[in-house]
Short mmCIF file of C-alpha atoms and ligand atoms in Angstrom, two decimals:
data_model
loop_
_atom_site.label_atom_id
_atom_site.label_comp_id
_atom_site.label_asym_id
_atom_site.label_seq_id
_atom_site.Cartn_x
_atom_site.Cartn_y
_atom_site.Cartn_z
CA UNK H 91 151.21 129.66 121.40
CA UNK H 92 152.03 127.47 118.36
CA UNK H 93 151.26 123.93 119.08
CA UNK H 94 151.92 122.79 116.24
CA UNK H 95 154.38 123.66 113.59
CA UNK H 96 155.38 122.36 110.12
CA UNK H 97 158.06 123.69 107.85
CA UNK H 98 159.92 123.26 104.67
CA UNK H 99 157.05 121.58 102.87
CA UNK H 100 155.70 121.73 99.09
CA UNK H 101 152.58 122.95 100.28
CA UNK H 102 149.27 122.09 98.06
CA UNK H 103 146.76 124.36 99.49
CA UNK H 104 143.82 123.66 97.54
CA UNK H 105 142.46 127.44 98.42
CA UNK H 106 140.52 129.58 96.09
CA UNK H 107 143.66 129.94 94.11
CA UNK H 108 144.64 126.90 94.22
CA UNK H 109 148.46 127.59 95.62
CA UNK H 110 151.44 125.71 95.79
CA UNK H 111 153.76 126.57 98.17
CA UNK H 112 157.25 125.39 98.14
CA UNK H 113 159.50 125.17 101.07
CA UNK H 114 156.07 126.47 103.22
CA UNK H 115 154.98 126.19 106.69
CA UNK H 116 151.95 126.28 108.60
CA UNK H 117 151.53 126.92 112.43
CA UNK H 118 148.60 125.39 114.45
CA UNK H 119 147.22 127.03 117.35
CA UNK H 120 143.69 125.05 119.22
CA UNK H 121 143.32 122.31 116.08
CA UNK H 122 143.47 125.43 113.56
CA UNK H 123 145.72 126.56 111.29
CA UNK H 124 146.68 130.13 112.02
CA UNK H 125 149.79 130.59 109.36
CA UNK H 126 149.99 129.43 106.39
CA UNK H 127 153.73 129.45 104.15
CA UNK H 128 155.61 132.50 105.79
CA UNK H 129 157.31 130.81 108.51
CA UNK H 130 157.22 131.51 112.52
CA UNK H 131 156.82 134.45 114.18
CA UNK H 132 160.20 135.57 115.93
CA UNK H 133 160.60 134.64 119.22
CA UNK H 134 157.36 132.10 118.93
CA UNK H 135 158.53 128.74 120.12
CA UNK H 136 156.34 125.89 119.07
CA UNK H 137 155.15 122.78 121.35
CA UNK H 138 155.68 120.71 118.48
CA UNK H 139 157.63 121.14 115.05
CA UNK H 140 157.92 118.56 111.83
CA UNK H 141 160.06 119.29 109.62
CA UNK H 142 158.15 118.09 105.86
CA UNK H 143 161.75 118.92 103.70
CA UNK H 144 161.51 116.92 100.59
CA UNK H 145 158.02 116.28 101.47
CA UNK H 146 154.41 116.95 100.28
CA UNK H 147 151.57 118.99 102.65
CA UNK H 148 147.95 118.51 101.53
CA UNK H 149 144.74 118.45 103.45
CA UNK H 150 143.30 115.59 104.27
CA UNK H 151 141.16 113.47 101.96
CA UNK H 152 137.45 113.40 101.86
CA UNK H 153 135.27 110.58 101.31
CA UNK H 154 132.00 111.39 100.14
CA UNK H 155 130.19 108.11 100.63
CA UNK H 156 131.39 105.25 102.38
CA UNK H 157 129.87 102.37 103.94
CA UNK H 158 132.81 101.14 106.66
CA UNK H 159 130.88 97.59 107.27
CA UNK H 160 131.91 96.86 103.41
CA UNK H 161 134.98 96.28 104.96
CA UNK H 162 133.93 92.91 106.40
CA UNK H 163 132.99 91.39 102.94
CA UNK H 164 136.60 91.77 102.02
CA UNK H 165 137.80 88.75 100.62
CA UNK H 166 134.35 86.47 101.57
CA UNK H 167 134.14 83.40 99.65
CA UNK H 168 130.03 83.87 99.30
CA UNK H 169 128.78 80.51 98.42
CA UNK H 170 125.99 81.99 96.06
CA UNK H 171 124.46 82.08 93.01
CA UNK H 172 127.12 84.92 91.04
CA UNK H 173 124.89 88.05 90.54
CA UNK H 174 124.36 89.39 86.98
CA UNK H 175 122.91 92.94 87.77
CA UNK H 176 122.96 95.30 90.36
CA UNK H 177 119.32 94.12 91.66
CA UNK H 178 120.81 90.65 92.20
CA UNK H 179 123.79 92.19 93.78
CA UNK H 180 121.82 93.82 96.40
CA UNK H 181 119.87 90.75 96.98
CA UNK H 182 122.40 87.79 96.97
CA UNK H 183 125.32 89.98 98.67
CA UNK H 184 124.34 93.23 100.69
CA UNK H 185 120.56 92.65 102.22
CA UNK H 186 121.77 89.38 104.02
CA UNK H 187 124.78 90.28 104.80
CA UNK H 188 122.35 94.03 106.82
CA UNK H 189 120.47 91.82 108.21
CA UNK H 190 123.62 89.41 109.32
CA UNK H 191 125.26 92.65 110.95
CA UNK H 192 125.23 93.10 114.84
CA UNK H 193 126.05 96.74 116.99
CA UNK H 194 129.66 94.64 117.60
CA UNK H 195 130.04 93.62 114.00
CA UNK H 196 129.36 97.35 113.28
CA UNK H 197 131.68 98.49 116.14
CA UNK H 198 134.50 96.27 114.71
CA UNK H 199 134.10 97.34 110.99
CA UNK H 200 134.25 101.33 112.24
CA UNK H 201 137.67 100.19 113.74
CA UNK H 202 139.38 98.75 111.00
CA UNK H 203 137.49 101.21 108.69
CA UNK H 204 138.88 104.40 110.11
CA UNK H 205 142.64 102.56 110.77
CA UNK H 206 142.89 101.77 106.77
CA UNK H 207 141.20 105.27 105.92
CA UNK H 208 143.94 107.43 108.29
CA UNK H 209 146.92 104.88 107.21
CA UNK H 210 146.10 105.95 103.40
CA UNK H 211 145.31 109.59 104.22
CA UNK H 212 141.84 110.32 104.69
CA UNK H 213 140.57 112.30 107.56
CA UNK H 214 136.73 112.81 106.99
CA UNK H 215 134.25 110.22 105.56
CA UNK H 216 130.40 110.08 105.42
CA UNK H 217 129.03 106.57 106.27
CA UNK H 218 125.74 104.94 105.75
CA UNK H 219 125.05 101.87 107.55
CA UNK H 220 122.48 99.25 106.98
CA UNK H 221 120.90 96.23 109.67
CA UNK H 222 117.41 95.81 110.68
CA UNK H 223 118.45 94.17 113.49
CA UNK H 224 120.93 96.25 115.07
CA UNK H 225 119.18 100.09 114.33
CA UNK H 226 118.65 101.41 117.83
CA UNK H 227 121.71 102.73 119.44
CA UNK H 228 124.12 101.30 116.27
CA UNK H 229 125.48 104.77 115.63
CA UNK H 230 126.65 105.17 119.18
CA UNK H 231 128.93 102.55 118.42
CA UNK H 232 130.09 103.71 115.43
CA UNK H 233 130.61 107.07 116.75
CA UNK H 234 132.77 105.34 119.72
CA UNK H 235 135.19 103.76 116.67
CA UNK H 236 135.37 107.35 114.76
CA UNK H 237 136.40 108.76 118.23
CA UNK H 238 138.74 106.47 118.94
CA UNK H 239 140.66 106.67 115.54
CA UNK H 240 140.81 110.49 116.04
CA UNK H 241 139.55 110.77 112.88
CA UNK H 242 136.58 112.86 111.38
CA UNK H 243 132.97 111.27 110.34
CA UNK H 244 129.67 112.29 109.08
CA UNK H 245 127.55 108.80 110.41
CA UNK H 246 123.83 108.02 109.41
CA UNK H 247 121.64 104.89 109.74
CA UNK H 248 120.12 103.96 106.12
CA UNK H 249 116.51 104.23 106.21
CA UNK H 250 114.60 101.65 104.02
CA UNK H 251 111.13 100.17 103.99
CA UNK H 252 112.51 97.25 102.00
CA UNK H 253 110.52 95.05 104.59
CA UNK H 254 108.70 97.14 106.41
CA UNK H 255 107.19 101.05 106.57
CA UNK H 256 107.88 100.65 110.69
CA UNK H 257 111.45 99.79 109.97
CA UNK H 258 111.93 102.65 107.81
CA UNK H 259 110.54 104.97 110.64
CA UNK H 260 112.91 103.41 112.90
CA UNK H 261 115.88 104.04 110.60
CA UNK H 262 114.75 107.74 110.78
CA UNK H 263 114.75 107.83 114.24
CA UNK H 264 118.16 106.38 114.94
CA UNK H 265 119.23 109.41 113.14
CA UNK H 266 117.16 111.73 114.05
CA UNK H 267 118.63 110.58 118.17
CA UNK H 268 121.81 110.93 116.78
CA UNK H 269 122.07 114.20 115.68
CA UNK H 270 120.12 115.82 118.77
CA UNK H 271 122.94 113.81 120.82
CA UNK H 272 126.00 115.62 118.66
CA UNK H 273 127.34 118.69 120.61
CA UNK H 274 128.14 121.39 118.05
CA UNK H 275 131.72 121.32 116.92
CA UNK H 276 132.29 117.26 117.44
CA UNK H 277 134.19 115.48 115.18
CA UNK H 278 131.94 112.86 114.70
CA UNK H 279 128.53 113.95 113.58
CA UNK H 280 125.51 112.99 112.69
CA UNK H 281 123.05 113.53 108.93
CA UNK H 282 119.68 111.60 107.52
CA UNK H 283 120.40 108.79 105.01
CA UNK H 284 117.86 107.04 102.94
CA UNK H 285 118.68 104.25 101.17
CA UNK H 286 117.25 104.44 97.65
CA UNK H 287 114.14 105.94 96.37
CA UNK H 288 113.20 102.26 94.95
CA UNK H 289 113.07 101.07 98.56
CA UNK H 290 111.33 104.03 100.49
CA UNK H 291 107.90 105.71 100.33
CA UNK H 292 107.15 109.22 99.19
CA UNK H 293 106.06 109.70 103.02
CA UNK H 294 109.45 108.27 104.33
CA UNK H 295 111.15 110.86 101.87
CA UNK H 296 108.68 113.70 103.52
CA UNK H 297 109.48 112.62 106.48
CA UNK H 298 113.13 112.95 106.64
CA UNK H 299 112.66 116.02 104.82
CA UNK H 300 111.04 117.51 107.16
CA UNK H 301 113.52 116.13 109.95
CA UNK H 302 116.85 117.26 108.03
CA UNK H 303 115.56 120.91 107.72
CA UNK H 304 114.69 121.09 111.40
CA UNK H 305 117.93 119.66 112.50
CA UNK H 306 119.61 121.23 109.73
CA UNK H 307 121.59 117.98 108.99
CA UNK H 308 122.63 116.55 105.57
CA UNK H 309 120.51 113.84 103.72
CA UNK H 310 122.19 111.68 101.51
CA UNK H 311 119.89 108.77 99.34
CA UNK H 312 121.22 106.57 96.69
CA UNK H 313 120.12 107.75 93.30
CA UNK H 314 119.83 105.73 89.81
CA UNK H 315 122.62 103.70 90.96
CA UNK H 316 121.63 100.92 88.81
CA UNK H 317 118.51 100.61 86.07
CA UNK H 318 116.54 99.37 88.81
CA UNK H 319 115.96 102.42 90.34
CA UNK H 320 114.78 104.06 87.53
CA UNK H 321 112.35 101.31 86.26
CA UNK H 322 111.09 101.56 89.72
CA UNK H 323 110.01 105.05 89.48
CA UNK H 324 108.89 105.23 86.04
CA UNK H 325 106.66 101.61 86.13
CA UNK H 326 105.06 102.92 89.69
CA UNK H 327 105.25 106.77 89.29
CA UNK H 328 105.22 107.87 85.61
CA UNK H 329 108.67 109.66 86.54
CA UNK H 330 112.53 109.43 86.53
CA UNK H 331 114.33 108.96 89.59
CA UNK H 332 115.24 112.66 90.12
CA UNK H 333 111.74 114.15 88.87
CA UNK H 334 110.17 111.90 91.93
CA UNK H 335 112.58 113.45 94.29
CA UNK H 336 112.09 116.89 93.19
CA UNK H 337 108.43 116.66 93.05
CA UNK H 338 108.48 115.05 96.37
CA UNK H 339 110.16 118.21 98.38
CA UNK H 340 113.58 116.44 99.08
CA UNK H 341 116.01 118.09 96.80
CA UNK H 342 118.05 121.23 98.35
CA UNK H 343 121.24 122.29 99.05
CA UNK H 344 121.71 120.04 102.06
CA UNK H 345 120.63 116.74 100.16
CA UNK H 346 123.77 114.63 98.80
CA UNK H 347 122.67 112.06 95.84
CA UNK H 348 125.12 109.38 95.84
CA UNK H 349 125.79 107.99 92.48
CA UNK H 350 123.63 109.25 89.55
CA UNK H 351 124.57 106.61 87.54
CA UNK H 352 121.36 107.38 84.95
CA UNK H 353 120.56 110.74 84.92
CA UNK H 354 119.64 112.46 81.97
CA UNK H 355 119.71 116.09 81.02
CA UNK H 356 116.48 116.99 82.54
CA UNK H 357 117.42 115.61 85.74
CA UNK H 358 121.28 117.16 85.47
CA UNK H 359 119.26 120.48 85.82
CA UNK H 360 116.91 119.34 88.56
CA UNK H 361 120.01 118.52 90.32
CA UNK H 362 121.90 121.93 89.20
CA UNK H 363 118.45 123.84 89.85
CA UNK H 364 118.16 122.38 93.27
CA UNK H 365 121.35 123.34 94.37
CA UNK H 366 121.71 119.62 95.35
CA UNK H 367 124.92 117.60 95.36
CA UNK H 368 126.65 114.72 94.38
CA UNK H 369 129.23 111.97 95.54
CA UNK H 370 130.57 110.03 92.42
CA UNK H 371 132.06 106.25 93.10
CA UNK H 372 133.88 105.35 90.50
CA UNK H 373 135.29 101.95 91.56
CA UNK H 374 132.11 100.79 92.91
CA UNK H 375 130.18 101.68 89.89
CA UNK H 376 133.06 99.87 87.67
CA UNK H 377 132.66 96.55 90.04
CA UNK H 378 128.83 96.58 89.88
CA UNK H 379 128.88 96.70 86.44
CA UNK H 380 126.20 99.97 86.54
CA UNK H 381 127.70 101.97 84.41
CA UNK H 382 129.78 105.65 84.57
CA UNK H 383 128.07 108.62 86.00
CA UNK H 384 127.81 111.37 83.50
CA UNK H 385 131.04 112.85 85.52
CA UNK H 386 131.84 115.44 83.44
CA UNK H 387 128.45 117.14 82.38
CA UNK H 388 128.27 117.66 86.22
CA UNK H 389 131.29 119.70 86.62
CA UNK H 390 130.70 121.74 83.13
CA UNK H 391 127.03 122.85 84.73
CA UNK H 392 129.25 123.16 87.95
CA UNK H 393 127.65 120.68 90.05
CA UNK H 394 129.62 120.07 93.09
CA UNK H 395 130.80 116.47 92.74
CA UNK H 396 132.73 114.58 95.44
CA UNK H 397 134.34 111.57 95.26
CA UNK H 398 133.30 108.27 97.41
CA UNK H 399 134.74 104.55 98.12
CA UNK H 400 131.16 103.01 98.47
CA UNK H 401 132.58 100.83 100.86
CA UNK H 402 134.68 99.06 98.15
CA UNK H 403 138.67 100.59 97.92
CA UNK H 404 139.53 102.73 101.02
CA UNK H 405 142.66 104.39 99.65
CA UNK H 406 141.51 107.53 98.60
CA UNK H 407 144.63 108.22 96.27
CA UNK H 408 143.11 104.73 94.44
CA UNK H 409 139.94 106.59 93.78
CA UNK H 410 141.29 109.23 92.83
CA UNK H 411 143.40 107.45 90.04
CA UNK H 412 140.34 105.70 89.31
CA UNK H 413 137.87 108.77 88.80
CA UNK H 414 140.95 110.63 87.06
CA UNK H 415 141.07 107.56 84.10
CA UNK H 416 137.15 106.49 84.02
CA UNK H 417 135.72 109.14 81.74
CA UNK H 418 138.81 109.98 79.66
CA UNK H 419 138.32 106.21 78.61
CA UNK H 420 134.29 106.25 78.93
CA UNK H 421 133.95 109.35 76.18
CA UNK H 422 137.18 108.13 74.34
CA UNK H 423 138.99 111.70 75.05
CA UNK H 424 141.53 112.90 77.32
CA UNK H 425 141.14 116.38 77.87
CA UNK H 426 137.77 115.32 79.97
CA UNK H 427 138.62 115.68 83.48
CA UNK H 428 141.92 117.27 84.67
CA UNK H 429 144.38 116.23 87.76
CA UNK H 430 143.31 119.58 89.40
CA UNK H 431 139.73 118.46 89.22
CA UNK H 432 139.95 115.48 90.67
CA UNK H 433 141.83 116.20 93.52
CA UNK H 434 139.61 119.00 94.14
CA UNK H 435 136.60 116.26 94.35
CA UNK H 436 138.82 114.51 97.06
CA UNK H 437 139.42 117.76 98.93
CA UNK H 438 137.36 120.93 98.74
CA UNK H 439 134.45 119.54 97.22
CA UNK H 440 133.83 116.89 99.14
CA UNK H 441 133.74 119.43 101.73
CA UNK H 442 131.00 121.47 100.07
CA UNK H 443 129.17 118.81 99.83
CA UNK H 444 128.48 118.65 103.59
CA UNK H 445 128.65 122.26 104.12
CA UNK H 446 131.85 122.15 105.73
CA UNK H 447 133.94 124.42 103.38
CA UNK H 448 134.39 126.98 105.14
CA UNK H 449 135.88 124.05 108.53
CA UNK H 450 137.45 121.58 106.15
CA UNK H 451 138.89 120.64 102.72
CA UNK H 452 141.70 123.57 102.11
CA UNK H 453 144.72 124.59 103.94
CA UNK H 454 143.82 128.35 104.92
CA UNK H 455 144.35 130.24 107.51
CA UNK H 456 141.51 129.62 110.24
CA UNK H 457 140.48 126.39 108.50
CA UNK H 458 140.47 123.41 110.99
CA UNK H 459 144.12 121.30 110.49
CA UNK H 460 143.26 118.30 109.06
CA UNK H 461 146.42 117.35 107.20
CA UNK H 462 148.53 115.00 105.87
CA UNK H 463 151.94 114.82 104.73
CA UNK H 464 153.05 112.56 102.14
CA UNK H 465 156.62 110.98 101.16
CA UNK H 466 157.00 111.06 98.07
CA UNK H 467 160.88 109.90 97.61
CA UNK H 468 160.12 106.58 95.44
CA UNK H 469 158.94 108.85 92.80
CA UNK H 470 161.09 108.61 89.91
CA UNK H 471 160.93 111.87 88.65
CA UNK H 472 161.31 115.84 90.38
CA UNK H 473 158.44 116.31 92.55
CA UNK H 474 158.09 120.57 92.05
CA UNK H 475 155.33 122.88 92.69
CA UNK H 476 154.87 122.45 88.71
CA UNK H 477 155.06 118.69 88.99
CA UNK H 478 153.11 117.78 92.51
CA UNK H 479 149.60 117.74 91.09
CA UNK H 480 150.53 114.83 88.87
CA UNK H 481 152.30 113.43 91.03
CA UNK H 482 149.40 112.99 93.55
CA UNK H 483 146.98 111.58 90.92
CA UNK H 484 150.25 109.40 88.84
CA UNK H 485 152.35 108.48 91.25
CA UNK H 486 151.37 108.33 95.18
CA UNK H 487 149.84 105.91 96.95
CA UNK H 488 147.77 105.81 100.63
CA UNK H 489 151.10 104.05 101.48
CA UNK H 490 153.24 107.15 101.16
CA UNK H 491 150.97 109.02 103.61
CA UNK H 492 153.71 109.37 106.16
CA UNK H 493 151.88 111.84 108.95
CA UNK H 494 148.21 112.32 109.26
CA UNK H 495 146.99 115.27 111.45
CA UNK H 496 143.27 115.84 112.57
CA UNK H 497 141.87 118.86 114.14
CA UNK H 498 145.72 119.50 114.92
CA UNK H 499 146.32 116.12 116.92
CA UNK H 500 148.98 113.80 115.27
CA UNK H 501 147.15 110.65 114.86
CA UNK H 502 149.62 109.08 112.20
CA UNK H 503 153.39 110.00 112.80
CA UNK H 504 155.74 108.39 110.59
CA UNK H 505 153.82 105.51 109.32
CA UNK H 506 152.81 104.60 113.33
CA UNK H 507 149.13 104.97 114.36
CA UNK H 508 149.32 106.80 117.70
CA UNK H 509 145.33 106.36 118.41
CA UNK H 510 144.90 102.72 117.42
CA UNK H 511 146.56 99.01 117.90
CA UNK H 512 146.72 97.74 114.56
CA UNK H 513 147.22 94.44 115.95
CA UNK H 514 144.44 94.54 117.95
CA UNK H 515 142.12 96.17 115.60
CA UNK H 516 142.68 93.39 112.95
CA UNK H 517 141.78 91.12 115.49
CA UNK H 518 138.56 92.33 116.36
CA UNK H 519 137.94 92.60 112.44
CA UNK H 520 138.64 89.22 111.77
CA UNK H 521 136.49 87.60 114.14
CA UNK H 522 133.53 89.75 113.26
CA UNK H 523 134.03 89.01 109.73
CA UNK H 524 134.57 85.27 110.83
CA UNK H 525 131.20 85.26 112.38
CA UNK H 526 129.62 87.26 109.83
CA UNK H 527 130.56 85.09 106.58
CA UNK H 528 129.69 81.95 109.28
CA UNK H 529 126.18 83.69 109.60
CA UNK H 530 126.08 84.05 105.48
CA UNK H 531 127.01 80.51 104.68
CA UNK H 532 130.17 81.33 103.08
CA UNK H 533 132.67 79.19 105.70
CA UNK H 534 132.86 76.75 107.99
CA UNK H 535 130.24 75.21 110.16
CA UNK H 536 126.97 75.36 107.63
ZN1 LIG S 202 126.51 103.38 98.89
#
């Protein structure tokens, strides 16, 4: 039986062919979509229809690389010394504020993390989070935030031996309990995350290697981020930033490289060679001043490229805007990068980068529903099957997300969260963040 039925939508399918389907329909039977644009079988009475007339039907938005505690530095007043390079940035804003975070602070950011992601229409993320004092048992709660939401996660504790090599193993192993935990199938699961190669050993990266191809989970390191990185590796190993990973054994399909800010040629082809992947962060990389990832070079050597918040700007439609403008300006030419292309980062490809294509990222038939529908009646011009690709990375907003659907379940109908209090989750943010920014000096009572 149908549970699940929507009708008279412009459909945006991102399948192989990329189809748009105008006054379309799709039928959900056990979280899948089983139909896709011809309408209901006669006779077949769904549990639940929506009608989408005048509206737009798109799968769900990806986010390749998120951190959701970011969310709790929103706004903080940081009484320090202002940073002038991305070293100093990690230094003066993100270490202290790890090793300021608690299991609750990291409970509370989940929350309000997966409430602004769902509100602005993304259903899967991939998360890194950082605190040497809260590693053993932090992704549990983190997982119990995803849950609640309803919505989709790929969660990982970020292994660094910026301190020490024991905490580094430790990271590991949060993961590593993780992901034996995760029954096959959850929405929530689990992959390896290493912080940066300037922070971790080559036995840390063997390690994990090792670890990720037993498990077969992702691994996803920052890479050449900022200069430091690849100083790092050339003053202490002769060798770029990619050349150390390759020659190290971690490069493969399943390995994720968040960034590549500064990557040459040579290391483009590591990258394309290995089969490895990456998830570009374009608003991030504008407010760290690090520069633009060579974008565009990726896709031409057809590098699967997804598109990430870093923690910074949850709206996904924001990033996509973002990634969509960034290299027509950076190489002074607009043909660059297309609309199609950069939704496709949002959607499909951000799928392939986790090996979920074939589960996530398209509307198809048998593809797990993850969808949302979007209003788009402020725009001022026809939205057509000609027009709606435009339209998605011109015109629309997170706030014109009107119905978000994950796995089938409605967990956004109308603008209303049906899985979360927002009331109540803001709450619990604030006061985290209250303590936290207490904790870093930046208010009240130090
Ligand atoms: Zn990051």
């Amino acid at each position: 039986m149908v549970d699940l039925f929507i009708k008279n939508g412009l459909i945006v399918t991102m399948d192989k062919e990329r189809r748009i389907i105008s006054d379309g329909s799709i039928s959900i039977e056990d979280g899948r979509i089983v139909e896709i644009g011809r309408g209901i079988k006669p006779g077949e009475k769904p549990a639940e229809t929506i009608d989408a007339k005048h509206k737009i039907v798109m799968p769900g938005l990806i986010c390749s690389h998120t951190h959701l505690y970011g969310m709790l530095l929103r706004g903080a007043p940081l009484k320090i010394e202002p940073p002038t390079d991305f070293s100093q940035i990690l230094t003066r804003i993100w270490w202290p504020m790890d090793e300021a975070m608690t299991r609750e602070d990291a409970y509370a950011s989940a929350l309000v993390s997966c409430m602004e992601f769902i509100k602005t229409g993304t259903t899967l993320f991939a998360d890194t989070f950082s605190g040497p004092n809260a590693i053993a048992g932090v992704l549990d709660r983190i997982a119990a935030a995803v849950e609640q939401s309803g919505m989709r996660g790929i969660i990982a504790f970020e292994a660094t031996e910026r301190r020490t090599h024991a905490e580094g193993a430790r990271g590991v192993r949060e993961n590593e309990r993780f992901i034996k935990k995760v029954k096959k199938g959850a929405r929530v699961r689990g992959m390896f995350s290493i912080h940066a190669s300037f922070t971790v050993s080559d036995e840390l990266l063997h390690y994990v290697r090792e670890l990720a191809s037993r498990y077969k989970a992702p691994i996803t390191i920052h890479t050449s981020e900022g200069l430091v990185d690849v100083y790092h590796n050339y003053e202490r190993f002769g060798k770029r930033t990619i050349e150390r990973l390759s020659d190290a054994g971690l490069l493969g399909p399943d390995v994720v490289l968040a960034h590549c800010v500064h990557v040459n040629d040579d290391e483009l082809a590591l990258i394309k060679r290995a089969g490895a992947k990456v998830a570009h962060n374009p608003m991030s990389n504008m407010l760290n001043a690090v520069g633009v990832a060579p974008v565009v070079k990726m896709l031409a050597m057809g590098i699967p490229v997804g598109l990430g918040n870093d923690g910074y700007i949850f709206d996904g439609f924001e990033n996509i805007r973002a990634a969509f403008l960034l290299h027509k300006a950076m190489l002074r030419d607009p043909r660059v990068i297309s609309p199609t292309e950069v939704l496709e980062m949002a959607t499909i490809r951000g799928a392939e980068l986790y090996g979920l294509e074939s589960e996530l990222g398209s509307l198809e038939t048998g593809k797990l529903a993850d969808i949302i529908i979007i209003d788009p009646s402020t725009a001022p011009t026809p939205v057509r099957p000609e027009s709606v690709i435009g339209h998605l990375v011109n015109t629309i907003d997170g706030d014109d997300v009107e119905t978000v659907i994950v796995g089938g379940n409605v967990v956004m109908r109308e603008r209303k969260l049906l899985t979360l209090d927002e009331e109540e989750v803001i709450r619990i943010a604030r006061r985290s963040a209250e303590r936290l920014w207490q904790k870093l000096g930046a208010m009240g009572g130090s």
